[in-house]
Amino acid sequence: MMDDVREELLGADTLPPGETWELRLYVAGSTARSSAALANLRRYCEQHVPGRYRLEVIDLLQNPQLAEGDQILAIPTVVRKMPEPIRRVIGDLSNEERVIVGLDLRLSA
């Protein structure tokens, strides 16, 4: 099983609203697909919004009740909670362009 992971970056609380990405990655155990999704998502965040994201990993084998709140139908799924609107991307997140566009993971100019 994959332990729930919460990553918060120092100073993220002092950033203006809308400039911090809050992401939840839903997985089911420590599968290769789950690990790939987590590694891909971390890499994209560091490349596109370094120091401006919070990432929470939810293992649905340990906390299946948490799937209902975000209407998770497939795994792995990443949900962008903030900035609004809520967005979702399903899969191992290996297609960088699809993830960046899907989550609108870029800093405003």
Coordinates of N, CA and C in Angstrom, one line a residue:
M1 N 0.8 -1.2 0.0 CA 0.0 0.0 0.0 C 0.9 1.2 0.0
M2 N 0.3 2.3 -0.6 CA 1.0 3.5 -0.7 C 0.6 4.4 0.5
D3 N 1.5 4.8 1.3 CA 1.1 5.7 2.4 C 0.6 7.0 1.9
D4 N -0.3 7.6 2.6 CA -0.8 8.9 2.3 C 0.4 9.9 2.4
V5 N 0.5 10.7 1.5 CA 1.6 11.7 1.4 C 1.0 13.1 1.3
R6 N 1.6 13.9 2.1 CA 1.2 15.3 2.0 C 2.5 16.1 1.8
E7 N 2.5 16.9 0.8 CA 3.7 17.7 0.6 C 3.3 19.1 0.6
E8 N 3.8 19.9 1.5 CA 3.5 21.3 1.6 C 4.9 22.0 1.5
L9 N 4.9 23.0 0.7 CA 6.1 23.8 0.6 C 6.1 25.0 1.5
L10 N 7.3 25.2 2.1 CA 7.4 26.4 3.0 C 7.1 27.6 2.2
G11 N 6.4 28.5 2.9 CA 6.1 29.8 2.3 C 4.9 29.8 1.4
A12 N 4.3 28.6 1.1 CA 3.1 28.5 0.2 C 1.9 29.3 0.8
D13 N 1.8 29.3 2.2 CA 0.7 30.0 2.8 C 0.8 31.5 2.6
T14 N 1.9 32.0 2.3 CA 2.0 33.5 2.1 C 1.8 33.9 0.7
L15 N 1.6 33.0 -0.2 CA 1.4 33.4 -1.6 C -0.1 33.9 -1.8
P16 N -0.3 34.8 -2.7 CA -1.6 35.3 -2.9 C -2.5 34.3 -3.4
P17 N -3.8 34.4 -3.1 CA -4.8 33.4 -3.5 C -4.8 33.2 -5.0
G18 N -4.9 32.0 -5.5 CA -4.9 31.8 -6.9 C -3.5 31.5 -7.5
E19 N -2.5 31.7 -6.6 CA -1.1 31.5 -7.1 C -0.6 30.2 -6.4
T20 N -1.4 29.5 -5.7 CA -1.0 28.2 -5.1 C -1.9 27.1 -5.7
W21 N -1.3 26.1 -6.2 CA -2.1 24.9 -6.8 C -2.2 23.9 -5.7
E22 N -3.5 23.5 -5.4 CA -3.7 22.5 -4.5 C -4.2 21.3 -5.3
L23 N -3.4 20.2 -5.2 CA -3.7 19.0 -6.0 C -3.8 17.8 -5.1
R24 N -4.8 16.9 -5.5 CA -4.9 15.6 -4.8 C -4.8 14.5 -5.9
L25 N -3.9 13.6 -5.6 CA -3.7 12.5 -6.4 C -4.3 11.2 -5.8
Y26 N -5.3 10.7 -6.4 CA -6.0 9.4 -5.9 C -5.3 8.2 -6.5
V27 N -4.9 7.3 -5.7 CA -4.2 6.1 -6.2 C -4.9 4.9 -5.4
A28 N -4.5 3.7 -5.9 CA -4.9 2.5 -5.1 C -3.7 1.6 -4.9
G29 N -3.0 1.8 -3.8 CA -1.9 1.0 -3.5 C -0.6 1.5 -4.2
S30 N 0.4 0.6 -4.1 CA 1.7 1.0 -4.7 C 1.9 0.3 -6.0
T31 N 1.0 0.5 -6.9 CA 1.2 -0.1 -8.2 C 2.1 0.7 -9.1
A32 N 2.6 0.1 -10.1 CA 3.5 0.8 -11.0 C 2.8 2.0 -11.6
R33 N 1.6 1.9 -11.9 CA 0.8 3.0 -12.5 C 0.7 4.2 -11.5
S34 N 0.4 3.8 -10.2 CA 0.3 4.9 -9.2 C 1.7 5.6 -9.0
S35 N 2.7 4.8 -8.9 CA 4.1 5.4 -8.7 C 4.4 6.3 -9.9
A36 N 4.1 5.8 -11.1 CA 4.4 6.6 -12.3 C 3.6 7.9 -12.3
A37 N 2.4 7.9 -11.9 CA 1.5 9.1 -11.8 C 2.1 10.1 -10.8
L38 N 2.5 9.6 -9.6 CA 3.1 10.5 -8.6 C 4.4 11.1 -9.1
A39 N 5.3 10.3 -9.7 CA 6.6 10.8 -10.1 C 6.3 11.8 -11.3
N40 N 5.4 11.5 -12.2 CA 5.2 12.5 -13.3 C 4.6 13.8 -12.7
L41 N 3.6 13.7 -11.8 CA 3.0 14.9 -11.3 C 4.0 15.7 -10.5
R42 N 4.8 15.1 -9.7 CA 5.9 15.9 -9.0 C 6.8 16.6 -10.0
R43 N 7.2 15.9 -11.0 CA 8.1 16.5 -12.0 C 7.5 17.7 -12.7
Y44 N 6.2 17.6 -13.1 CA 5.5 18.7 -13.8 C 5.4 19.9 -12.8
C45 N 5.0 19.6 -11.6 CA 4.9 20.7 -10.6 C 6.2 21.4 -10.4
E46 N 7.3 20.7 -10.3 CA 8.6 21.3 -10.1 C 9.0 22.1 -11.3
Q47 N 8.6 21.7 -12.5 CA 9.0 22.4 -13.7 C 8.1 23.6 -14.0
H48 N 6.8 23.5 -13.7 CA 5.9 24.5 -14.1 C 5.4 25.5 -13.0
V49 N 5.3 25.0 -11.8 CA 4.9 25.8 -10.6 C 5.7 25.6 -9.4
P50 N 7.1 25.7 -9.6 CA 8.0 25.4 -8.5 C 7.7 26.2 -7.2
G51 N 7.6 25.5 -6.1 CA 7.3 26.2 -4.8 C 6.0 26.8 -4.7
R52 N 5.0 26.5 -5.5 CA 3.7 27.1 -5.5 C 2.6 26.0 -5.5
Y53 N 2.9 24.8 -5.0 CA 1.9 23.8 -5.0 C 1.9 23.0 -3.7
R54 N 0.7 22.4 -3.5 CA 0.5 21.4 -2.4 C 0.0 20.2 -3.0
L55 N 0.6 19.1 -2.7 CA 0.2 17.8 -3.3 C -0.1 16.8 -2.2
E56 N -1.3 16.3 -2.3 CA -1.8 15.3 -1.3 C -2.1 14.0 -2.1
V57 N -1.5 12.9 -1.6 CA -1.8 11.6 -2.2 C -2.7 10.8 -1.3
I58 N -3.8 10.4 -1.9 CA -4.8 9.7 -1.2 C -4.8 8.2 -1.7
D59 N -4.5 7.3 -0.8 CA -4.6 5.9 -1.2 C -6.0 5.4 -0.9
L60 N -6.7 5.0 -1.9 CA -8.1 4.6 -1.7 C -8.2 3.2 -1.1
L61 N -7.1 2.5 -1.1 CA -7.2 1.2 -0.4 C -7.2 1.4 1.1
Q62 N -6.7 2.5 1.5 CA -6.7 2.8 3.0 C -7.8 3.7 3.4
N63 N -8.3 4.6 2.4 CA -9.3 5.5 2.7 C -10.3 5.6 1.6
P64 N -11.1 4.5 1.4 CA -12.0 4.4 0.2 C -13.1 5.5 0.3
Q65 N -13.5 5.9 1.5 CA -14.6 6.9 1.6 C -14.2 8.2 1.0
L66 N -12.9 8.5 0.9 CA -12.5 9.8 0.3 C -12.8 9.9 -1.2
A67 N -13.1 8.9 -1.9 CA -13.3 8.9 -3.3 C -14.6 9.6 -3.6
E68 N -15.6 9.5 -2.7 CA -16.9 10.0 -3.0 C -16.9 11.5 -3.1
G69 N -16.2 12.2 -2.2 CA -16.2 13.7 -2.2 C -15.7 14.3 -3.5
D70 N -14.7 13.7 -4.1 CA -14.2 14.3 -5.4 C -14.8 13.5 -6.6
Q71 N -15.7 12.6 -6.3 CA -16.4 11.9 -7.4 C -15.3 11.1 -8.3
I72 N -14.5 10.3 -7.6 CA -13.5 9.6 -8.3 C -14.0 8.3 -8.9
L73 N -13.9 8.1 -10.2 CA -14.5 7.0 -10.9 C -13.4 6.1 -11.4
A74 N -12.1 6.6 -11.6 CA -11.0 5.8 -12.1 C -9.8 6.2 -11.4
I75 N -8.8 5.4 -11.3 CA -7.5 5.7 -10.7 C -6.4 5.3 -11.6
P76 N -5.3 6.0 -11.5 CA -5.0 7.2 -10.7 C -5.8 8.4 -11.4
T77 N -6.2 9.3 -10.5 CA -6.8 10.6 -10.9 C -6.2 11.7 -10.1
V78 N -5.9 12.8 -10.7 CA -5.4 14.0 -10.0 C -6.5 15.0 -10.1
V79 N -6.8 15.6 -9.0 CA -7.8 16.7 -8.9 C -7.2 18.0 -8.5
R80 N -7.4 19.0 -9.3 CA -6.9 20.3 -8.9 C -8.0 21.0 -8.2
K81 N -7.8 21.2 -6.9 CA -8.8 21.9 -6.0 C -8.7 23.4 -6.1
M82 N -7.5 23.9 -6.2 CA -7.3 25.3 -6.3 C -6.2 25.6 -7.3
P83 N -6.2 26.6 -8.1 CA -7.2 27.6 -8.2 C -8.5 27.0 -8.8
E84 N -9.6 27.6 -8.5 CA -10.9 27.1 -9.2 C -10.9 27.5 -10.6
P85 N -11.6 26.8 -11.5 CA -12.5 25.7 -11.2 C -11.7 24.4 -11.0
I86 N -12.4 23.5 -10.3 CA -11.9 22.1 -10.1 C -11.7 21.4 -11.4
R87 N -10.5 20.8 -11.6 CA -10.2 20.1 -12.8 C -9.7 18.7 -12.5
R88 N -9.9 17.7 -13.4 CA -9.4 16.4 -13.2 C -8.7 15.8 -14.4
V89 N -7.7 15.0 -14.1 CA -7.0 14.3 -15.2 C -6.8 12.9 -14.7
I90 N -7.2 11.9 -15.6 CA -7.1 10.5 -15.2 C -6.0 9.8 -16.0
G91 N -5.3 8.9 -15.3 CA -4.3 8.1 -15.9 C -3.0 8.2 -15.2
D92 N -1.9 7.7 -15.9 CA -0.6 7.7 -15.2 C 0.1 9.0 -15.4
L93 N -0.5 10.0 -16.0 CA 0.0 11.3 -16.2 C 1.3 11.4 -17.0
S94 N 1.4 10.4 -17.9 CA 2.6 10.3 -18.7 C 2.6 11.3 -19.9
N95 N 1.5 11.8 -20.3 CA 1.4 12.8 -21.4 C 1.5 14.2 -20.8
E96 N 2.7 14.8 -20.8 CA 2.9 16.0 -20.1 C 2.0 17.1 -20.6
E97 N 1.8 17.3 -21.9 CA 1.0 18.3 -22.5 C -0.4 18.2 -22.0
R98 N -0.9 17.0 -22.0 CA -2.3 16.8 -21.6 C -2.5 17.2 -20.1
V99 N -1.5 16.8 -19.2 CA -1.6 17.2 -17.8 C -1.5 18.7 -17.6
I100 N -0.5 19.3 -18.3 CA -0.4 20.8 -18.1 C -1.6 21.5 -18.5
V101 N -2.1 21.2 -19.7 CA -3.3 21.8 -20.2 C -4.5 21.5 -19.3
G102 N -4.7 20.2 -19.0 CA -5.8 19.7 -18.2 C -5.9 20.4 -16.8
L103 N -4.8 20.6 -16.2 CA -4.7 21.2 -14.9 C -4.4 22.7 -14.9
D104 N -4.2 23.2 -16.1 CA -3.8 24.6 -16.3 C -2.7 24.9 -15.4
L105 N -1.6 24.1 -15.4 CA -0.5 24.1 -14.5 C 0.6 25.1 -15.0
R106 N 0.3 26.3 -14.9 CA 1.3 27.3 -15.3 C 1.1 28.6 -14.5
L107 N 2.2 29.3 -14.3 CA 2.1 30.6 -13.6 C 1.6 31.6 -14.5
S108 N 0.8 32.6 -13.9 CA 0.4 33.7 -14.7 C 1.5 34.7 -14.9
A109 N 1.5 35.4 -16.0 CA 2.6 36.3 -16.3 C 2.6 37.5 -15.4

